[in-house]
Short mmCIF file of C-alpha atoms in Angstrom, two decimals:
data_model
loop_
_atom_site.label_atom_id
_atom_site.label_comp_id
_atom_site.label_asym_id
_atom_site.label_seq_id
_atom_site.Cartn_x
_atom_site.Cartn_y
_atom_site.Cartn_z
CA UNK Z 23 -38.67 12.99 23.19
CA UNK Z 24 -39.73 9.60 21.53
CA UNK Z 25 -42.62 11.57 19.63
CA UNK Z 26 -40.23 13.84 18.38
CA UNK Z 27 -37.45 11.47 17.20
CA UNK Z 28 -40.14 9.09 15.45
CA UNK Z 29 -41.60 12.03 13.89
CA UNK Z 30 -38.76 13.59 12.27
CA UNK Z 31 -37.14 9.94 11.26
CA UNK Z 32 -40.49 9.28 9.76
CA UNK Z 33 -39.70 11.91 7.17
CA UNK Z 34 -36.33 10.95 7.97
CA UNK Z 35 -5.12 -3.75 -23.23
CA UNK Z 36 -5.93 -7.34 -24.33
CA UNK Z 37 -2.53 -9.45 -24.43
CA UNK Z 38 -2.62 -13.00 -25.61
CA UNK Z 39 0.19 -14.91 -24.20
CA UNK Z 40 -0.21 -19.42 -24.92
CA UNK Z 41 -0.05 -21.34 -21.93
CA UNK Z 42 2.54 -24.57 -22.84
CA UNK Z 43 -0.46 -27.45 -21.72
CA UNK Z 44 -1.79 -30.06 -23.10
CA UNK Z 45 -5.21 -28.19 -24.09
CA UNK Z 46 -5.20 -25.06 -26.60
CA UNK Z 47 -5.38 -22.65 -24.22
CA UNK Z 48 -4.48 -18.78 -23.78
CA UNK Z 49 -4.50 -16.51 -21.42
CA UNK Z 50 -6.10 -12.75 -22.16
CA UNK Z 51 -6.07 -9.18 -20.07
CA UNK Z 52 -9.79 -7.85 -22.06
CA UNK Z 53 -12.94 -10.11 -20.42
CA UNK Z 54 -16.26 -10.71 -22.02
CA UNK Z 55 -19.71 -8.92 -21.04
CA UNK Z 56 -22.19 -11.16 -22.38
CA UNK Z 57 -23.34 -14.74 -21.89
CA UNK Z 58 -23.55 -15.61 -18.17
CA UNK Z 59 -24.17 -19.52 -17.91
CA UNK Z 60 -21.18 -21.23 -16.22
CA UNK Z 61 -19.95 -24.35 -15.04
CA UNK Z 62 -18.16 -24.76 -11.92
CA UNK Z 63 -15.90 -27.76 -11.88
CA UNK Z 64 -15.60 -28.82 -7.96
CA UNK Z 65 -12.29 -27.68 -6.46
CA UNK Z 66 -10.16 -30.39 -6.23
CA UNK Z 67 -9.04 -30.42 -1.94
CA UNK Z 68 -11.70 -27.78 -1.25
CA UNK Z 69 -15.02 -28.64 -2.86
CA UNK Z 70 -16.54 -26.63 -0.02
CA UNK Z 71 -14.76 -23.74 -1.28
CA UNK Z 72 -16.49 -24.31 -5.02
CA UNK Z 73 -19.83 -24.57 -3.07
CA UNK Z 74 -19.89 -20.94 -1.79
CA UNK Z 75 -18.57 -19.87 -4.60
CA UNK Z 76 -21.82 -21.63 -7.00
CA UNK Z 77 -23.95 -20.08 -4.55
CA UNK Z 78 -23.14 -16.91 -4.71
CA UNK Z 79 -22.10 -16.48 -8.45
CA UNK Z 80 -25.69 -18.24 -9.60
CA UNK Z 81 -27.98 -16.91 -6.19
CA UNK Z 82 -26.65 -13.57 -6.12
CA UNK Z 83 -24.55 -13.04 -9.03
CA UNK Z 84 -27.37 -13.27 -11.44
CA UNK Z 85 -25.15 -16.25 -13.30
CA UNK Z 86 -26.92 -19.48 -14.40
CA UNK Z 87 -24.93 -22.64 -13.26
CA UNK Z 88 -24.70 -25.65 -15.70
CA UNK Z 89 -24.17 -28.77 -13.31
CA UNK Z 90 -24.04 -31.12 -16.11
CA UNK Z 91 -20.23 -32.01 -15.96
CA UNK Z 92 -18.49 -34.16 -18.71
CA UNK Z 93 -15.44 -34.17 -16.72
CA UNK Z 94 -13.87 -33.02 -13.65
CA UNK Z 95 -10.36 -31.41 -14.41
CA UNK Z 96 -8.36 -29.35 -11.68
CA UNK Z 97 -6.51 -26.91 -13.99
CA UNK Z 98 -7.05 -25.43 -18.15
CA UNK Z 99 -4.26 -27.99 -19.10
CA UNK Z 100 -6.92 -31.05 -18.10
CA UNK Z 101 -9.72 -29.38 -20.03
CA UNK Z 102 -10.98 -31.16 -23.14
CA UNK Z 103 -12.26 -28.21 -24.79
CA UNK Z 104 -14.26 -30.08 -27.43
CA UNK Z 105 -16.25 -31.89 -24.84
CA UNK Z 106 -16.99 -28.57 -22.89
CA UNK Z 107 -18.46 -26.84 -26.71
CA UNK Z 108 -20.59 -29.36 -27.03
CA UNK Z 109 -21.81 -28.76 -24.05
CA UNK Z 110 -22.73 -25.35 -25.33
CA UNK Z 111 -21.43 -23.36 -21.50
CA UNK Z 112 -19.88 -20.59 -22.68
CA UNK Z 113 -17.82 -19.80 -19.20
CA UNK Z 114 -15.79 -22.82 -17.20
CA UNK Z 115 -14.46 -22.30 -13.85
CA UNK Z 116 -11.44 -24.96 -12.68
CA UNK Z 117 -9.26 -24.67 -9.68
CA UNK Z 118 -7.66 -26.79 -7.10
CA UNK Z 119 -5.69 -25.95 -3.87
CA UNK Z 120 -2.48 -26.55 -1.61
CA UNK Z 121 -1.12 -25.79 1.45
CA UNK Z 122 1.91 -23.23 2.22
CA UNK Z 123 3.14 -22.77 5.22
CA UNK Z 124 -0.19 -24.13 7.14
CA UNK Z 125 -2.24 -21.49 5.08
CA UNK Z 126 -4.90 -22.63 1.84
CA UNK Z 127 -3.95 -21.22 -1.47
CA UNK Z 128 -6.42 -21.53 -3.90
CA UNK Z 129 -5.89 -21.29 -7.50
CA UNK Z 130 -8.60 -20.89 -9.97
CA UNK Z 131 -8.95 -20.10 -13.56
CA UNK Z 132 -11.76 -18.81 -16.04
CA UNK Z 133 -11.90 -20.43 -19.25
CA UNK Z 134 -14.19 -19.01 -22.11
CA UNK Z 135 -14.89 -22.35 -23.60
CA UNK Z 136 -15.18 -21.17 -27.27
CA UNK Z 137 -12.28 -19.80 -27.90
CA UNK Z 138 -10.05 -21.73 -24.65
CA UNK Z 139 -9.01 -18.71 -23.53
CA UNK Z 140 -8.27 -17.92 -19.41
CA UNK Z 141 -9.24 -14.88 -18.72
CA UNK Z 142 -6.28 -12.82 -16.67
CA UNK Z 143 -4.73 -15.75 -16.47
CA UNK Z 144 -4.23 -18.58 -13.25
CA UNK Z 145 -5.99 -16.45 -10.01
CA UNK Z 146 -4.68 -17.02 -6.36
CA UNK Z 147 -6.60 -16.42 -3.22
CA UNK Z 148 -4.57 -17.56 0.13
CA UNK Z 149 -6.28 -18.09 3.28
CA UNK Z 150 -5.87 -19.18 6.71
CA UNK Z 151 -7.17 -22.58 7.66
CA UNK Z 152 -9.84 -22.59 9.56
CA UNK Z 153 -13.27 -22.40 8.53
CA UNK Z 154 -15.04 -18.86 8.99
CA UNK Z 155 -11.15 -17.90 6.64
CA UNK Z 156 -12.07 -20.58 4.04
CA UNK Z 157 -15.52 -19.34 3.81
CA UNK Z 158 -14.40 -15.84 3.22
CA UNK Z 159 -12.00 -16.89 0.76
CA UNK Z 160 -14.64 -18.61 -1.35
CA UNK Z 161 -16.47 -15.07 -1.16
CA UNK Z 162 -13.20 -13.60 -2.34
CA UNK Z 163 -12.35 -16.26 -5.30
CA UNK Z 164 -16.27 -15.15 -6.15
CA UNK Z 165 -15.88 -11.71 -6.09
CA UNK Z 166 -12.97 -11.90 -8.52
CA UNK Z 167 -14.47 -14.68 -11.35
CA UNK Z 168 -17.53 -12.17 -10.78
CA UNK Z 169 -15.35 -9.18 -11.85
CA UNK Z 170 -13.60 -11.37 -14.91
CA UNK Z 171 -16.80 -11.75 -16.37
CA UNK Z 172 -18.68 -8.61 -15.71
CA UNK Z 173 -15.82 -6.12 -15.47
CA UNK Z 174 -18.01 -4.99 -12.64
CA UNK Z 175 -15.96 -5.39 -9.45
CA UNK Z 176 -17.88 -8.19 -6.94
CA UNK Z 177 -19.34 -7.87 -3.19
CA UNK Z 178 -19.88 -11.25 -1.59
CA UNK Z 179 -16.78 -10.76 0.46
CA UNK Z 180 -18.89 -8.03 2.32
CA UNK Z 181 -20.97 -7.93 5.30
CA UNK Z 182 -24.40 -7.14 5.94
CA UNK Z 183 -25.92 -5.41 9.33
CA UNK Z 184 -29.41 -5.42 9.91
CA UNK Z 185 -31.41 -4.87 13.50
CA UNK Z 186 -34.28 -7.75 14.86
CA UNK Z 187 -36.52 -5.67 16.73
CA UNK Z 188 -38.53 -7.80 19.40
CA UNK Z 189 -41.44 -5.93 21.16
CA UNK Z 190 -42.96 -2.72 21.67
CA UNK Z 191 -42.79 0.35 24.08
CA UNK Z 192 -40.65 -0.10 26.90
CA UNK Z 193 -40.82 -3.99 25.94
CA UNK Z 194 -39.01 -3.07 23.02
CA UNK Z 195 -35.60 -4.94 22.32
CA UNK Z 196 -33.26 -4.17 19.44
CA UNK Z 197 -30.12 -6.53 18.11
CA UNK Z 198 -27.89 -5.32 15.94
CA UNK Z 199 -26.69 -8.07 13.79
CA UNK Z 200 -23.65 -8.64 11.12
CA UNK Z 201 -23.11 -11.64 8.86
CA UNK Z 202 -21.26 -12.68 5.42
CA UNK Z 203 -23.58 -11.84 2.99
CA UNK Z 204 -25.12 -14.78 2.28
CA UNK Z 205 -26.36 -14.76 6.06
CA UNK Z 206 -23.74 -17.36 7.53
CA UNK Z 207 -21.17 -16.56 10.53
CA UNK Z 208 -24.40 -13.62 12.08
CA UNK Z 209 -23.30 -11.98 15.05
CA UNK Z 210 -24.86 -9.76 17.68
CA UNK Z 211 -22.88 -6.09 17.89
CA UNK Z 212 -25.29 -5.05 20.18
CA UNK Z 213 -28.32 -5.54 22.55
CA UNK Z 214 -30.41 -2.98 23.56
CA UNK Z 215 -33.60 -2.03 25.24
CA UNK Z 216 -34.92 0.57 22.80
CA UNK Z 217 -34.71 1.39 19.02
CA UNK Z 218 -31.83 1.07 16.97
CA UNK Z 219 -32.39 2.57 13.30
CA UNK Z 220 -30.90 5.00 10.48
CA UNK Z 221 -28.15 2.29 9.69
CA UNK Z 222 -25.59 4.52 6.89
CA UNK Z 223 -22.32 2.28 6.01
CA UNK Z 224 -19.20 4.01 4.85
CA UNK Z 225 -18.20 3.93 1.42
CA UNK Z 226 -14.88 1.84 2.06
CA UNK Z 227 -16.64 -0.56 4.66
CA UNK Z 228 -15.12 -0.23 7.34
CA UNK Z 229 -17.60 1.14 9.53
CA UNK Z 230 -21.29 2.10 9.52
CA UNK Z 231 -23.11 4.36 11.74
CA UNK Z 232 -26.47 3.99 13.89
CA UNK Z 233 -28.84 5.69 15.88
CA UNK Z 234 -30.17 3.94 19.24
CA UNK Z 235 -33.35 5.72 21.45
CA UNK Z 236 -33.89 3.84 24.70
CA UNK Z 237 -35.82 5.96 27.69
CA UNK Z 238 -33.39 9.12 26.71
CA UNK Z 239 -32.64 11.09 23.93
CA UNK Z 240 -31.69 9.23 20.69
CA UNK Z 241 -28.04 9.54 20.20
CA UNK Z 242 -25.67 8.16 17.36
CA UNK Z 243 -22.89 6.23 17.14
CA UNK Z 244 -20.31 4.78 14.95
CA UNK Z 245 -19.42 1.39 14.73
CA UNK Z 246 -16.34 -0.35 13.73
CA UNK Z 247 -16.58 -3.55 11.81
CA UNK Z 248 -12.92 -4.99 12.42
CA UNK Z 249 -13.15 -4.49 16.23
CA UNK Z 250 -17.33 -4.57 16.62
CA UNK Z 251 -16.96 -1.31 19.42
CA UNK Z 252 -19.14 1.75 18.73
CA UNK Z 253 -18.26 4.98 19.82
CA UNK Z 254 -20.52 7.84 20.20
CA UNK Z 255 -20.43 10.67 17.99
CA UNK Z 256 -23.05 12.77 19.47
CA UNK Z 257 -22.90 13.22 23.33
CA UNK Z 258 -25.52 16.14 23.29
CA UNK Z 259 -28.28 16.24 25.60
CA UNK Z 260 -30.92 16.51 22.30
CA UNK Z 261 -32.45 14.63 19.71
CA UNK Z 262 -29.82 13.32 17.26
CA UNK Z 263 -31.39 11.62 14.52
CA UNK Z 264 -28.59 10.00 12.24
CA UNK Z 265 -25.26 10.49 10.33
CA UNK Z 266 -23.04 9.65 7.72
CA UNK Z 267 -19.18 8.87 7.65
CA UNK Z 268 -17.18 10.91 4.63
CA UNK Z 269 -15.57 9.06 2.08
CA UNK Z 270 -12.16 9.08 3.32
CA UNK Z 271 -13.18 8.57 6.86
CA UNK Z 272 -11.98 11.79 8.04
CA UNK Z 273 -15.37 14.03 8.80
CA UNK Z 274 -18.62 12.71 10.08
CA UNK Z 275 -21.98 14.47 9.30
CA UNK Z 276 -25.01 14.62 11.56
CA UNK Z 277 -28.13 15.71 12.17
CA UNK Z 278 -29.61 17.63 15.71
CA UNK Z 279 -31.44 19.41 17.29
CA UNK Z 280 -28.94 20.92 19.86
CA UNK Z 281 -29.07 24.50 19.17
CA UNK Z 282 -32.79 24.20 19.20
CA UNK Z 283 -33.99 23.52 15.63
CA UNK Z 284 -32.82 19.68 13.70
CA UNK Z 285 -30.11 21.01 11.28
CA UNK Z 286 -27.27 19.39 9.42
CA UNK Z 287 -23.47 19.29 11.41
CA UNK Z 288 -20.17 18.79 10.35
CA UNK Z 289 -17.40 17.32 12.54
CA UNK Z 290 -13.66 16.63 11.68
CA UNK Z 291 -12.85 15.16 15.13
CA UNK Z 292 -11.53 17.82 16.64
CA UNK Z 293 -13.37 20.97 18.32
CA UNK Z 294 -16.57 22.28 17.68
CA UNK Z 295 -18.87 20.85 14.80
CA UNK Z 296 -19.93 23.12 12.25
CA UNK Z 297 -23.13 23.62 11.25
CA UNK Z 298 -24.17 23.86 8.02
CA UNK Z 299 -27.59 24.36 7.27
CA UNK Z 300 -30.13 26.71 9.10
CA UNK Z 301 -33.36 26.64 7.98
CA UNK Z 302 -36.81 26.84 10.02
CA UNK Z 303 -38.08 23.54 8.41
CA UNK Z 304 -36.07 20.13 10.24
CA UNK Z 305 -32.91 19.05 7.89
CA UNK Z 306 -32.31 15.37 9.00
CA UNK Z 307 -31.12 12.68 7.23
CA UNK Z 308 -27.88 12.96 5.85
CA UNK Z 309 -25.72 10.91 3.58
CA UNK Z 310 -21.98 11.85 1.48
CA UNK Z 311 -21.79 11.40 -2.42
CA UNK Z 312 -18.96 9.00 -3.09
CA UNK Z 313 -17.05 11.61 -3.79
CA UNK Z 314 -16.91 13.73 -0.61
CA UNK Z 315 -18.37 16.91 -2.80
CA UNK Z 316 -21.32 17.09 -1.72
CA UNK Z 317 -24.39 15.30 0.53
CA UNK Z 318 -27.92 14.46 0.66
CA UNK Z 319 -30.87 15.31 3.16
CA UNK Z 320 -34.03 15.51 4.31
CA UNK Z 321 -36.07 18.28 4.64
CA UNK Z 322 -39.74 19.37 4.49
CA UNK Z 323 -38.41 23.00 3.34
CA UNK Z 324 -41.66 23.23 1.08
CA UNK Z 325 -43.98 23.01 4.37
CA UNK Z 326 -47.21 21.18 4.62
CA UNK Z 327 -45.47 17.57 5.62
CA UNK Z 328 -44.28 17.19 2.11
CA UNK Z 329 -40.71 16.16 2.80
CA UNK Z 330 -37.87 15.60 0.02
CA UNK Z 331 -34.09 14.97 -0.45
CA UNK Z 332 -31.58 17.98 -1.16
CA UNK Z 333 -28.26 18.32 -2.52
CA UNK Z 334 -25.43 20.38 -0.35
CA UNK Z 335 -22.44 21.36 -2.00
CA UNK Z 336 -19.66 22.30 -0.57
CA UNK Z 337 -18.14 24.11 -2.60
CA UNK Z 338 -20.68 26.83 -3.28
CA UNK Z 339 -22.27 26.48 -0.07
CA UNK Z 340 -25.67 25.57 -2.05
CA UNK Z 341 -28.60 23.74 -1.62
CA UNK Z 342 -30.58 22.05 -4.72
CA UNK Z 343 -33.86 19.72 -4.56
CA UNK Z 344 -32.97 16.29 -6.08
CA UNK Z 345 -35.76 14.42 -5.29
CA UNK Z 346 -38.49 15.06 -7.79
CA UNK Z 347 -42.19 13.93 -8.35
CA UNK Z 348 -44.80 12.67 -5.33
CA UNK Z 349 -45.33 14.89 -2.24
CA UNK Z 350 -43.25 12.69 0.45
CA UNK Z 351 -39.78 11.91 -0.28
CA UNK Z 352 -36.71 11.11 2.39
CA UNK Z 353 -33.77 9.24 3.52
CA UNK Z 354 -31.80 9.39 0.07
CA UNK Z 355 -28.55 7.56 -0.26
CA UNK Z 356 -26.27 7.88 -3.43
CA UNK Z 357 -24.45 4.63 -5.28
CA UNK Z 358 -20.72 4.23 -4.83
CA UNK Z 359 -20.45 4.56 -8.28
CA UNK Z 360 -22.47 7.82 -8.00
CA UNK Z 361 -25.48 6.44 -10.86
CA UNK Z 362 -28.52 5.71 -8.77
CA UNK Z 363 -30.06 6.93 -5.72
CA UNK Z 364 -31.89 5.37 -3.44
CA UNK Z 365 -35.23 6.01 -1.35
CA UNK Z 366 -37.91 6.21 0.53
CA UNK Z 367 -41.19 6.64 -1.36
CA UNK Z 368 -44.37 8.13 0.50
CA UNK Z 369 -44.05 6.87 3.85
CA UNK Z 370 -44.38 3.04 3.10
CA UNK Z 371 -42.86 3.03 -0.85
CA UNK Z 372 -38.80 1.99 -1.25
CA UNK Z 373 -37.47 3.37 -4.39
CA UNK Z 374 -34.32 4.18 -6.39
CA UNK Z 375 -33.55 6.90 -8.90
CA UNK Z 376 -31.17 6.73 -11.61
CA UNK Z 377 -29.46 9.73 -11.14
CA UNK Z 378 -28.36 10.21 -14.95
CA UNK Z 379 -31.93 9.64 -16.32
CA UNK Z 380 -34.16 10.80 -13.61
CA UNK Z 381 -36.31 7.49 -13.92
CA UNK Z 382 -37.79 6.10 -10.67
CA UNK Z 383 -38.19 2.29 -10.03
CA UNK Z 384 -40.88 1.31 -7.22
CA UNK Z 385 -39.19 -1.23 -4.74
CA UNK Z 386 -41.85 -3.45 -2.45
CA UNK Z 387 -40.03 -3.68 1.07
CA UNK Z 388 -43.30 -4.87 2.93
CA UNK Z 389 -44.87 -1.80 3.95
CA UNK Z 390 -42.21 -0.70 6.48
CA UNK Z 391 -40.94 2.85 6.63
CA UNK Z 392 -37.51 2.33 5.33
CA UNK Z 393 -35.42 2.72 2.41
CA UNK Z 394 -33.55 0.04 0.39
CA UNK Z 395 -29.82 0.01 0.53
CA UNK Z 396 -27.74 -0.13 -2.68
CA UNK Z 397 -24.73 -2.76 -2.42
CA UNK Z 398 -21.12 -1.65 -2.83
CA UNK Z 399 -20.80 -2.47 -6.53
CA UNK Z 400 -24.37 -0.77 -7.29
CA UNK Z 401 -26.06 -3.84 -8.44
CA UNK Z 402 -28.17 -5.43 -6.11
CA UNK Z 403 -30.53 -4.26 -3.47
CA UNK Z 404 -30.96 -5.32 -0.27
CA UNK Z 405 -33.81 -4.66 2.11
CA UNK Z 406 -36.18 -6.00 4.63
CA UNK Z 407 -39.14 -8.35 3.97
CA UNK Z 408 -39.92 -7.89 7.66
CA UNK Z 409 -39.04 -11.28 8.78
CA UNK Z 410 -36.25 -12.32 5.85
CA UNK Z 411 -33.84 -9.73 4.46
CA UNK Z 412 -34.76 -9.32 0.40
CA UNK Z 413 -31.55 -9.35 -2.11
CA UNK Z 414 -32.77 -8.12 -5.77
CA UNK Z 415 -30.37 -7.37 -8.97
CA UNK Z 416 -31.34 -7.56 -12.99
CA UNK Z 417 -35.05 -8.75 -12.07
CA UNK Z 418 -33.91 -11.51 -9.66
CA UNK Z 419 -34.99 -11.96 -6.13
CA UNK Z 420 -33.32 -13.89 -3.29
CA UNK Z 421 -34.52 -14.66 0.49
CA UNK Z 422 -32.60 -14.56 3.55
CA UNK Z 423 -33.86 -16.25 6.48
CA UNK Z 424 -31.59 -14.91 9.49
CA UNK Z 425 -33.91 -17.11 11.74
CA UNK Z 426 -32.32 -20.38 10.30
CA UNK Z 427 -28.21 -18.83 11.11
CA UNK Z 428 -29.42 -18.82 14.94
CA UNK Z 429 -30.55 -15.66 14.82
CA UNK Z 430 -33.44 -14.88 16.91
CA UNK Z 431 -36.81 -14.40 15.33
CA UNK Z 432 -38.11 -10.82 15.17
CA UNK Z 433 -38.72 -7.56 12.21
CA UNK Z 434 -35.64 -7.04 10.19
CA UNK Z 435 -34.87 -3.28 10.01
CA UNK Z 436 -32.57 -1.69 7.64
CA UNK Z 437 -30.19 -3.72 6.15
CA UNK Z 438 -27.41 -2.70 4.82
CA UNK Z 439 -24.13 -3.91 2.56
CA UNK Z 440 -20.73 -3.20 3.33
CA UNK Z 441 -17.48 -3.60 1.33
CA UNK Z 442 -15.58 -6.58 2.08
CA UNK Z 443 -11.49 -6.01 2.78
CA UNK Z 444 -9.43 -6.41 -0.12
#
């Protein structure tokens, strides 16, 4: 049953409004899209807070951070604009906090320095305080002076799950692991004696599913990431190989072999699941489109070991290759925003397709027989480097070493990226 299950994986409107301060500042609804130094004035109470949020705006945001700081004001009426110009920093972040009610609010502003405009005007983030809430607010007050500046909407409020795989054979111990994405707070979901793999998040974040092989069949499970329980979704005595929760959480797809031949399942929850392809050839593999139209899989329909991704569509009940070019293509997961899809190459090769041009970008994830993962916002990638977890957007690459969180040393497997909570 192992031989089988690594087998088939294998292939597997702008409104100005003037603010009455001291500095000439106003406030505007339409943000910039070019230009991406900033400087980050320390938050005055919460300096911490300003920490995370440098780190991930200039580490993963692809933003370069000006520490050179004339002056240290707490708010766009204590900002001598002249000084920042000559500074030549084209974005200024400011903010301070207070307490209400025993909770952290934290108000921050983003100031284009040429023209003293705040973009959307004074933002608030309240959190509880204690520090794993702080921590995820400065995520959160990242996410949004990411999404000011870009227009792009930011992830660092996510989570990332990965597995450290320890051993081989029956020696073999998997841990499934979650963390903030910047690889502080990790926990361990799970322990188990055996493979975990074919990590698929949801779209809204909530949840991500898994498959885990010990001595038995492989089976699949869902996991949730508010309460950290997984439930199973396939209690067939077979090999079930992955699966992939729809967009709106309702209907979970599969893949198994429990009418005999690996095909392609749909289940609602209720009653039977329905199958829905049938083809001699394994279908494995599969993944929704963000929007709940249609899915990818796997299949080596063409014969011969040459494997690539498909299209179903639900609608018309039909079935088109989407993978295109090189004889050994699998494990294809679509963007959130639907643009870019991403890959495994040969049997060694990540990759990601734009979806719109067809063009193919070659992603080095150290030889291992997995595919990247495509963040929530569809601009980074994350996957393993075997022992640190790789993070690469817009030509820039960033390092993750688990190892130094606590985590025990081992292979990373599969990361993935999952939406943070509004």
């Amino acid at each position: 049953m192992f031989r089988t299950f690594a087998v088939i994986c294998g292939i597997l409107a702008a409104t100005l409004t003037p603010i009455a301060q001291a500095a000439d500042v106003t406030i505007v609804k339409a943000a910039p899209r070019t230009n991406t130094q900033i400087a980050i004035v320390p938050f005055a109470g919460a300096e911490s807070i300003s920490g995370i949020v440098a780190n991930d705006l200039t580490n993963l945001g692809q933003f370069a951070l000006d520490s050179n700081l004339p002056e240290r004001p707490k708010s766009s009426g204590e900002v001598t604009l002249p000084v920042w110009q000559h500074q030549g920093v084209p974005y200024l972040v400011v903010g301070n906090t207070r307490s209400n009610r025993g909770d952290i609010e934290i108000n921050f502003e983003v100031i284009e320095v040429g023209s003293g405009r705040v973009l959307d005007g004074v933002q608030r983030v309240s959190s509880r305080n204690t520090p794993n809430a702080l921590r995820l607010a400065g995520h959160k007050v990242a996410d949004r002076i990411y999404e000011l500046l870009t227009g792009v909407q930011g992830d660092f409020s996510g989570k990332i799950v990965y597995v450290v795989e320890n051993g081989t054979g029956k020696n073999r111990v998997s841990r499934l692991i979650m963390s903030d994405v910047d690889g502080y707070n990790p926990e361990i979901l799970r322990e188990y004696r055996g493979t975990i793999k074919s990590l698929n998040p949801s779209l809204d974040g909530k949840s991500f599913t898994y498959t885990a092989q010990g001595e038995g069949y492989p089976v699949v499970y869902a996991s949730d990431v508010v309460s950290k329980s997984s439930r199973l979704l396939t209690p067939f005595r077979a090999n079930n190989f992955s699966a992939s929760i729809s967009p709106d959480g309702s209907r979970v797809l599969f893949s198994s072999d429990k009418d005999g031949n690996p095909e392609i399942y749909l289940s609602t929850g209720g009653g039977a699941a329905q199958r829905l392809t049938n083809h001699p050839m394994a279908d494995i593999a599969p993944s929704w489109a963000p929007d709940g139209q249609s899915f990818l899989f796997t299949s080596d329909r063409n014969g011969n070991n040459r494997p690539q991704i498909y299209r179903y569509r639900f609608a018309t009940r039909s079935i088109e290759q989407v993978s295109r070019g090189g004889s050994y293509n699998t494990s294809g997961r679509i963007s959130s925003d639907g643009k870019k899809m991403s890959f495994l190459s040969g049997t060694q090769q990540g990759a990601v397709m734009d979806l719109i041009t067809g063009r193919v970008s070659a992603i080095n994830n150290a030889g291992l027989s997995e595919a990247p993962s495509i963040s929530p916002n569809g601009q980074h990638l994350i996957y393993s480097g075997r022992n640190v977890i790789i993070i690469k957007s817009e030509g820039k690459t960033i390092s993750i070493n688990p190892h130094q969180n606590g985590v025990p040393a081992g292979v990373i497997r599969e990361p993935i990226w999952l939406k943070g909570a509004p």
